[in-house]
JSON list of C-alpha atoms in Angstrom, two decimals:
[
{"chain": "D", "resi": 1016, "resn": "MET", "atom": "CA", "xyz": [108.75, 87.43, 88.83]},
{"chain": "D", "resi": 1017, "resn": "ARG", "atom": "CA", "xyz": [105.95, 87.57, 91.43]},
{"chain": "D", "resi": 1018, "resn": "GLU", "atom": "CA", "xyz": [108.45, 87.50, 94.31]},
{"chain": "D", "resi": 1019, "resn": "LYS", "atom": "CA", "xyz": [110.19, 90.60, 92.94]},
{"chain": "D", "resi": 1020, "resn": "LEU", "atom": "CA", "xyz": [106.96, 92.56, 92.54]},
{"chain": "D", "resi": 1021, "resn": "LEU", "atom": "CA", "xyz": [105.36, 91.86, 95.90]},
{"chain": "D", "resi": 1022, "resn": "HIS", "atom": "CA", "xyz": [106.91, 92.76, 99.19]},
{"chain": "D", "resi": 1023, "resn": "PHE", "atom": "CA", "xyz": [103.86, 91.61, 101.13]},
{"chain": "D", "resi": 1024, "resn": "PRO", "atom": "CA", "xyz": [105.58, 88.65, 102.87]},
{"chain": "D", "resi": 1025, "resn": "CYS", "atom": "CA", "xyz": [102.25, 86.99, 103.50]},
{"chain": "D", "resi": 1026, "resn": "VAL", "atom": "CA", "xyz": [101.49, 86.64, 99.80]},
{"chain": "D", "resi": 1027, "resn": "SER", "atom": "CA", "xyz": [104.77, 84.94, 98.93]},
{"chain": "D", "resi": 1028, "resn": "ARG", "atom": "CA", "xyz": [104.30, 82.57, 101.90]},
{"chain": "D", "resi": 1029, "resn": "ILE", "atom": "CA", "xyz": [100.86, 81.55, 100.69]},
{"chain": "D", "resi": 1030, "resn": "HIS", "atom": "CA", "xyz": [102.15, 81.12, 97.16]},
{"chain": "D", "resi": 1031, "resn": "SER", "atom": "CA", "xyz": [104.89, 78.70, 98.16]},
{"chain": "D", "resi": 1032, "resn": "THR", "atom": "CA", "xyz": [102.71, 76.83, 100.66]},
{"chain": "D", "resi": 1033, "resn": "SER", "atom": "CA", "xyz": [99.65, 76.60, 98.45]},
{"chain": "D", "resi": 1034, "resn": "GLU", "atom": "CA", "xyz": [101.63, 75.04, 95.64]},
{"chain": "D", "resi": 1035, "resn": "ARG", "atom": "CA", "xyz": [102.86, 72.30, 97.97]},
{"chain": "D", "resi": 1036, "resn": "LYS", "atom": "CA", "xyz": [99.92, 71.67, 100.29]},
{"chain": "D", "resi": 1037, "resn": "ASN", "atom": "CA", "xyz": [96.65, 72.72, 98.73]},
{"chain": "D", "resi": 1038, "resn": "PRO", "atom": "CA", "xyz": [94.51, 70.10, 97.06]},
{"chain": "D", "resi": 1039, "resn": "PRO", "atom": "CA", "xyz": [94.70, 70.08, 93.25]},
{"chain": "D", "resi": 1040, "resn": "ASP", "atom": "CA", "xyz": [91.31, 71.80, 92.96]},
{"chain": "D", "resi": 1041, "resn": "PHE", "atom": "CA", "xyz": [92.59, 74.96, 94.68]},
{"chain": "D", "resi": 1042, "resn": "ARG", "atom": "CA", "xyz": [95.91, 76.18, 93.32]},
{"chain": "D", "resi": 1043, "resn": "TRP", "atom": "CA", "xyz": [97.48, 79.61, 93.44]},
{"chain": "D", "resi": 1044, "resn": "GLU", "atom": "CA", "xyz": [97.79, 79.99, 89.67]},
{"chain": "D", "resi": 1045, "resn": "GLY", "atom": "CA", "xyz": [95.15, 82.38, 88.40]},
{"chain": "D", "resi": 1046, "resn": "ALA", "atom": "CA", "xyz": [93.85, 83.15, 91.89]},
{"chain": "D", "resi": 1047, "resn": "LYS", "atom": "CA", "xyz": [93.19, 86.71, 92.95]},
{"chain": "D", "resi": 1048, "resn": "CYS", "atom": "CA", "xyz": [93.38, 88.15, 96.42]},
{"chain": "D", "resi": 1049, "resn": "GLU", "atom": "CA", "xyz": [92.62, 90.86, 98.92]},
{"chain": "D", "resi": 1050, "resn": "VAL", "atom": "CA", "xyz": [95.26, 91.52, 101.61]},
{"chain": "D", "resi": 1051, "resn": "LEU", "atom": "CA", "xyz": [94.79, 93.31, 104.93]},
{"chain": "D", "resi": 1052, "resn": "SER", "atom": "CA", "xyz": [97.30, 93.89, 107.70]},
{"chain": "D", "resi": 1053, "resn": "VAL", "atom": "CA", "xyz": [96.17, 93.17, 111.25]},
{"chain": "D", "resi": 1054, "resn": "ASP", "atom": "CA", "xyz": [97.23, 94.66, 114.59]},
{"chain": "D", "resi": 1055, "resn": "ASP", "atom": "CA", "xyz": [99.91, 92.67, 116.38]},
{"chain": "D", "resi": 1056, "resn": "ARG", "atom": "CA", "xyz": [98.44, 90.76, 119.28]},
{"chain": "D", "resi": 1057, "resn": "GLU", "atom": "CA", "xyz": [101.67, 91.09, 121.22]},
{"chain": "D", "resi": 1058, "resn": "LYS", "atom": "CA", "xyz": [101.89, 94.74, 122.26]},
{"chain": "D", "resi": 1059, "resn": "GLU", "atom": "CA", "xyz": [105.66, 94.52, 122.71]},
{"chain": "D", "resi": 1060, "resn": "SER", "atom": "CA", "xyz": [106.08, 94.01, 118.99]},
{"chain": "D", "resi": 1061, "resn": "LYS", "atom": "CA", "xyz": [108.45, 96.54, 117.43]},
{"chain": "D", "resi": 1062, "resn": "SER", "atom": "CA", "xyz": [107.31, 96.18, 113.82]},
{"chain": "D", "resi": 1063, "resn": "LYS", "atom": "CA", "xyz": [104.16, 98.17, 113.30]},
{"chain": "D", "resi": 1064, "resn": "GLY", "atom": "CA", "xyz": [104.33, 98.76, 109.57]},
{"chain": "D", "resi": 1065, "resn": "GLU", "atom": "CA", "xyz": [107.10, 101.37, 109.71]},
{"chain": "D", "resi": 1066, "resn": "HIS", "atom": "CA", "xyz": [108.90, 99.78, 106.74]},
{"chain": "D", "resi": 1067, "resn": "GLY", "atom": "CA", "xyz": [105.88, 98.19, 105.08]},
{"chain": "D", "resi": 1068, "resn": "LYS", "atom": "CA", "xyz": [106.05, 95.01, 107.17]},
{"chain": "D", "resi": 1069, "resn": "ARG", "atom": "CA", "xyz": [103.53, 93.69, 109.70]},
{"chain": "D", "resi": 1070, "resn": "ARG", "atom": "CA", "xyz": [103.67, 90.49, 111.71]},
{"chain": "D", "resi": 1071, "resn": "TYR", "atom": "CA", "xyz": [99.98, 89.65, 111.16]},
{"chain": "D", "resi": 1072, "resn": "TRP", "atom": "CA", "xyz": [98.10, 89.62, 107.84]},
{"chain": "D", "resi": 1073, "resn": "ASN", "atom": "CA", "xyz": [94.78, 88.31, 106.57]},
{"chain": "D", "resi": 1074, "resn": "VAL", "atom": "CA", "xyz": [94.73, 87.23, 102.95]},
{"chain": "D", "resi": 1075, "resn": "ILE", "atom": "CA", "xyz": [91.64, 86.19, 101.04]},
{"chain": "D", "resi": 1076, "resn": "LEU", "atom": "CA", "xyz": [92.54, 84.12, 98.00]},
{"chain": "D", "resi": 1077, "resn": "ALA", "atom": "CA", "xyz": [89.71, 83.71, 95.49]},
{"chain": "D", "resi": 1078, "resn": "LYS", "atom": "CA", "xyz": [89.52, 81.14, 92.71]},
{"chain": "D", "resi": 1079, "resn": "PRO", "atom": "CA", "xyz": [88.22, 82.86, 89.56]},
{"chain": "D", "resi": 1080, "resn": "GLY", "atom": "CA", "xyz": [84.95, 81.59, 88.11]},
{"chain": "D", "resi": 1081, "resn": "THR", "atom": "CA", "xyz": [83.84, 80.00, 91.38]},
{"chain": "D", "resi": 1082, "resn": "ASP", "atom": "CA", "xyz": [82.67, 80.99, 94.85]},
{"chain": "D", "resi": 1083, "resn": "ASP", "atom": "CA", "xyz": [85.71, 79.24, 96.38]},
{"chain": "D", "resi": 1084, "resn": "GLN", "atom": "CA", "xyz": [87.86, 81.35, 98.65]},
{"chain": "D", "resi": 1085, "resn": "MET", "atom": "CA", "xyz": [90.54, 80.65, 101.23]},
{"chain": "D", "resi": 1086, "resn": "LEU", "atom": "CA", "xyz": [91.15, 82.96, 104.17]},
{"chain": "D", "resi": 1087, "resn": "TYR", "atom": "CA", "xyz": [94.72, 82.74, 105.43]},
{"chain": "D", "resi": 1088, "resn": "THR", "atom": "CA", "xyz": [96.00, 84.33, 108.62]},
{"chain": "D", "resi": 1089, "resn": "ILE", "atom": "CA", "xyz": [99.74, 84.89, 108.56]},
{"chain": "D", "resi": 1090, "resn": "HIS", "atom": "CA", "xyz": [101.94, 85.46, 111.62]},
{"chain": "D", "resi": 1091, "resn": "ASN", "atom": "CA", "xyz": [105.67, 86.03, 111.24]},
{"chain": "D", "resi": 1092, "resn": "GLN", "atom": "CA", "xyz": [105.49, 84.85, 107.61]},
{"chain": "D", "resi": 1093, "resn": "LYS", "atom": "CA", "xyz": [103.89, 81.52, 108.58]},
{"chain": "D", "resi": 1094, "resn": "ILE", "atom": "CA", "xyz": [100.35, 80.42, 107.91]},
{"chain": "D", "resi": 1095, "resn": "VAL", "atom": "CA", "xyz": [98.72, 79.99, 111.32]},
{"chain": "D", "resi": 1096, "resn": "GLU", "atom": "CA", "xyz": [95.12, 79.62, 110.18]},
{"chain": "D", "resi": 1097, "resn": "LYS", "atom": "CA", "xyz": [93.42, 78.59, 106.97]},
{"chain": "D", "resi": 1098, "resn": "LEU", "atom": "CA", "xyz": [89.67, 78.69, 106.48]},
{"chain": "D", "resi": 1099, "resn": "ALA", "atom": "CA", "xyz": [87.75, 77.64, 103.37]},
{"chain": "D", "resi": 1100, "resn": "LEU", "atom": "CA", "xyz": [84.97, 80.05, 102.44]},
{"chain": "D", "resi": 1101, "resn": "THR", "atom": "CA", "xyz": [82.16, 79.28, 100.03]},
{"chain": "D", "resi": 1102, "resn": "GLU", "atom": "CA", "xyz": [80.36, 82.55, 99.59]},
{"chain": "D", "resi": 1103, "resn": "PRO", "atom": "CA", "xyz": [80.04, 84.72, 96.52]},
{"chain": "D", "resi": 1104, "resn": "VAL", "atom": "CA", "xyz": [83.37, 86.22, 95.52]},
{"chain": "D", "resi": 1105, "resn": "ASN", "atom": "CA", "xyz": [83.28, 90.03, 95.53]},
{"chain": "D", "resi": 1106, "resn": "ASN", "atom": "CA", "xyz": [85.08, 90.62, 92.25]},
{"chain": "D", "resi": 1107, "resn": "GLU", "atom": "CA", "xyz": [85.02, 94.36, 92.92]},
{"chain": "D", "resi": 1108, "resn": "ASN", "atom": "CA", "xyz": [87.71, 94.03, 95.60]},
{"chain": "D", "resi": 1109, "resn": "ILE", "atom": "CA", "xyz": [89.99, 91.17, 94.56]},
{"chain": "D", "resi": 1110, "resn": "VAL", "atom": "CA", "xyz": [93.25, 91.92, 92.80]},
{"chain": "D", "resi": 1111, "resn": "ASP", "atom": "CA", "xyz": [95.19, 90.09, 90.11]},
{"chain": "D", "resi": 1112, "resn": "LEU", "atom": "CA", "xyz": [98.69, 89.91, 91.60]},
{"chain": "D", "resi": 1113, "resn": "ASN", "atom": "CA", "xyz": [100.33, 90.10, 88.21]},
{"chain": "D", "resi": 1114, "resn": "LYS", "atom": "CA", "xyz": [99.15, 93.72, 87.97]},
{"chain": "D", "resi": 1115, "resn": "ILE", "atom": "CA", "xyz": [100.89, 94.87, 91.16]},
{"chain": "D", "resi": 1116, "resn": "HIS", "atom": "CA", "xyz": [104.15, 96.80, 90.84]},
{"chain": "D", "resi": 1117, "resn": "PHE", "atom": "CA", "xyz": [104.16, 98.92, 94.01]},
{"chain": "D", "resi": 1118, "resn": "ASP", "atom": "CA", "xyz": [103.75, 97.35, 97.40]},
{"chain": "D", "resi": 1119, "resn": "SER", "atom": "CA", "xyz": [103.75, 98.12, 101.11]},
{"chain": "D", "resi": 1120, "resn": "ASP", "atom": "CA", "xyz": [107.42, 99.05, 101.58]},
{"chain": "D", "resi": 1121, "resn": "LYS", "atom": "CA", "xyz": [107.51, 101.63, 98.78]},
{"chain": "D", "resi": 1122, "resn": "ILE", "atom": "CA", "xyz": [104.02, 102.96, 99.42]},
{"chain": "D", "resi": 1123, "resn": "VAL", "atom": "CA", "xyz": [104.49, 103.59, 103.16]},
{"chain": "D", "resi": 1124, "resn": "ASP", "atom": "CA", "xyz": [107.69, 105.55, 102.48]},
{"chain": "D", "resi": 1125, "resn": "LYS", "atom": "CA", "xyz": [105.89, 107.63, 99.86]},
{"chain": "D", "resi": 1126, "resn": "ALA", "atom": "CA", "xyz": [102.91, 108.26, 102.17]},
{"chain": "D", "resi": 1127, "resn": "LYS", "atom": "CA", "xyz": [105.16, 109.41, 105.01]},
{"chain": "D", "resi": 1128, "resn": "LYS", "atom": "CA", "xyz": [107.35, 111.60, 102.83]},
{"chain": "D", "resi": 1129, "resn": "GLU", "atom": "CA", "xyz": [104.79, 113.19, 100.50]},
{"chain": "D", "resi": 1130, "resn": "TYR", "atom": "CA", "xyz": [101.69, 113.25, 102.72]},
{"chain": "D", "resi": 1131, "resn": "ASN", "atom": "CA", "xyz": [103.18, 113.46, 106.24]},
{"chain": "D", "resi": 1132, "resn": "LEU", "atom": "CA", "xyz": [101.46, 110.25, 107.30]},
{"chain": "D", "resi": 1133, "resn": "LEU", "atom": "CA", "xyz": [102.11, 109.40, 110.95]},
{"chain": "D", "resi": 1134, "resn": "PRO", "atom": "CA", "xyz": [101.64, 106.02, 112.66]},
{"chain": "D", "resi": 1135, "resn": "GLY", "atom": "CA", "xyz": [98.22, 105.24, 114.12]},
{"chain": "D", "resi": 1136, "resn": "LYS", "atom": "CA", "xyz": [97.67, 105.09, 117.86]},
{"chain": "D", "resi": 1137, "resn": "GLY", "atom": "CA", "xyz": [95.16, 103.14, 119.89]},
{"chain": "D", "resi": 1138, "resn": "TRP", "atom": "CA", "xyz": [93.19, 100.34, 118.24]},
{"chain": "D", "resi": 1139, "resn": "ALA", "atom": "CA", "xyz": [95.16, 100.55, 114.96]},
{"chain": "D", "resi": 1140, "resn": "GLU", "atom": "CA", "xyz": [98.80, 100.90, 116.02]},
{"chain": "D", "resi": 1141, "resn": "GLY", "atom": "CA", "xyz": [101.41, 101.92, 113.47]},
{"chain": "D", "resi": 1142, "resn": "TYR", "atom": "CA", "xyz": [100.76, 101.77, 109.74]},
{"chain": "D", "resi": 1143, "resn": "HIS", "atom": "CA", "xyz": [98.27, 99.39, 108.17]},
{"chain": "D", "resi": 1144, "resn": "PHE", "atom": "CA", "xyz": [97.89, 98.22, 104.61]},
{"chain": "D", "resi": 1145, "resn": "VAL", "atom": "CA", "xyz": [95.10, 97.03, 102.36]},
{"chain": "D", "resi": 1146, "resn": "LEU", "atom": "CA", "xyz": [95.64, 95.62, 98.88]},
{"chain": "D", "resi": 1147, "resn": "ARG", "atom": "CA", "xyz": [92.39, 95.63, 96.89]},
{"chain": "D", "resi": 1148, "resn": "LYS", "atom": "CA", "xyz": [90.61, 97.15, 93.92]},
{"chain": "D", "resi": 1149, "resn": "LEU", "atom": "CA", "xyz": [89.08, 100.60, 93.88]},
{"chain": "D", "resi": 1150, "resn": "ASN", "atom": "CA", "xyz": [87.13, 101.61, 90.76]},
{"chain": "D", "resi": 1151, "resn": "SER", "atom": "CA", "xyz": [88.54, 98.58, 88.90]},
{"chain": "D", "resi": 1152, "resn": "ASP", "atom": "CA", "xyz": [92.17, 99.56, 89.63]},
{"chain": "D", "resi": 1153, "resn": "PRO", "atom": "CA", "xyz": [94.44, 97.67, 92.03]},
{"chain": "D", "resi": 1154, "resn": "THR", "atom": "CA", "xyz": [95.31, 99.87, 94.99]},
{"chain": "D", "resi": 1155, "resn": "VAL", "atom": "CA", "xyz": [97.46, 99.82, 98.10]},
{"chain": "D", "resi": 1156, "resn": "GLU", "atom": "CA", "xyz": [95.98, 101.73, 101.01]},
{"chain": "D", "resi": 1157, "resn": "VAL", "atom": "CA", "xyz": [98.16, 102.97, 103.85]},
{"chain": "D", "resi": 1158, "resn": "VAL", "atom": "CA", "xyz": [96.31, 103.78, 107.05]},
{"chain": "D", "resi": 1159, "resn": "GLY", "atom": "CA", "xyz": [97.82, 105.98, 109.74]},
{"chain": "D", "resi": 1160, "resn": "ARG", "atom": "CA", "xyz": [97.00, 109.39, 111.19]},
{"chain": "D", "resi": 1161, "resn": "ASP", "atom": "CA", "xyz": [97.47, 113.00, 110.21]},
{"chain": "D", "resi": 1162, "resn": "LYS", "atom": "CA", "xyz": [99.04, 115.84, 112.23]},
{"chain": "D", "resi": 1163, "resn": "LYS", "atom": "CA", "xyz": [95.70, 116.47, 113.97]},
{"chain": "D", "resi": 1164, "resn": "GLY", "atom": "CA", "xyz": [95.58, 112.84, 115.15]},
{"chain": "D", "resi": 1165, "resn": "ARG", "atom": "CA", "xyz": [92.74, 111.80, 112.85]},
{"chain": "D", "resi": 1166, "resn": "PHE", "atom": "CA", "xyz": [92.86, 108.43, 111.10]},
{"chain": "D", "resi": 1167, "resn": "ILE", "atom": "CA", "xyz": [93.67, 108.84, 107.44]},
{"chain": "D", "resi": 1168, "resn": "LYS", "atom": "CA", "xyz": [93.78, 106.45, 104.53]},
{"chain": "D", "resi": 1169, "resn": "ILE", "atom": "CA", "xyz": [96.13, 107.33, 101.66]},
{"chain": "D", "resi": 1170, "resn": "ILE", "atom": "CA", "xyz": [95.43, 105.31, 98.55]},
{"chain": "D", "resi": 1171, "resn": "PHE", "atom": "CA", "xyz": [97.87, 104.68, 95.71]},
{"chain": "D", "resi": 1172, "resn": "ASN", "atom": "CA", "xyz": [97.48, 102.85, 92.43]},
{"chain": "D", "resi": 1173, "resn": "ALA", "atom": "CA", "xyz": [99.34, 99.56, 92.95]},
{"chain": "D", "resi": 1174, "resn": "ARG", "atom": "CA", "xyz": [100.24, 99.35, 89.28]},
{"chain": "D", "resi": 1175, "resn": "THR", "atom": "CA", "xyz": [101.67, 102.86, 88.80]},
{"chain": "D", "resi": 1176, "resn": "GLY", "atom": "CA", "xyz": [102.41, 104.05, 92.34]},
{"chain": "D", "resi": 1177, "resn": "LYS", "atom": "CA", "xyz": [100.45, 107.27, 91.70]},
{"chain": "D", "resi": 1178, "resn": "PHE", "atom": "CA", "xyz": [98.35, 108.91, 94.37]},
{"chain": "D", "resi": 1179, "resn": "VAL", "atom": "CA", "xyz": [94.62, 108.17, 94.03]},
{"chain": "D", "resi": 1180, "resn": "THR", "atom": "CA", "xyz": [92.92, 109.80, 97.02]},
{"chain": "D", "resi": 1181, "resn": "LYS", "atom": "CA", "xyz": [93.02, 110.28, 100.76]},
{"chain": "D", "resi": 1182, "resn": "ILE", "atom": "CA", "xyz": [90.18, 109.74, 103.17]},
{"chain": "D", "resi": 1183, "resn": "THR", "atom": "CA", "xyz": [90.17, 111.28, 106.65]},
{"chain": "D", "resi": 1184, "resn": "SER", "atom": "CA", "xyz": [87.89, 110.13, 109.44]}
]
C-alpha cells in the first residue's frame, strides 16, 4: 500500500533498493524519514516541481531506537549517493511513512489553485517540497513564490491534506 500513498518517487526507489541491497541491520521496515527536493543541477531541466516531481531529492532514513541514519541522494529515480550517518536522530522532524496520505503531486496542485503559489526563481527554481513533522504532525511543505515575488512556504498536513500555515520570507 505504501506505493499507492506516496508519489515521492525517491521514497519508493529507496524502499525497493534498501530491501535488496542494505545490510540486514538497516532495513526499510519501521524506518522513518525526512524528504527534501533539491534544485536540478542541469539548468536545461524541464521538470521543476510543476506536477510534484523533481529530478533530485535528498532523503534521510532513520532507524528508530538508534542513532543510525542513511542519507540518500536521488537523481532521476536512481540512488546516486548513499552516506551512513551516526548522529542523534532528530525525532521532531522524521515522519512515519504509513501516516502519509497526501503527497507532492496533490499538494502542489492545491497550493497553486487555492493559494496562488507561483514557481520560485533564482536559487530555488520551480516548486520545492519538504516532507517532515511540524508540531508532531506529518506535513508536506511546498515552496515557491507569491505574486510579489517573495519566497513562500505553504504547509499542509500530510495525513489529511488540510492547510496548516504559510510562511513568507
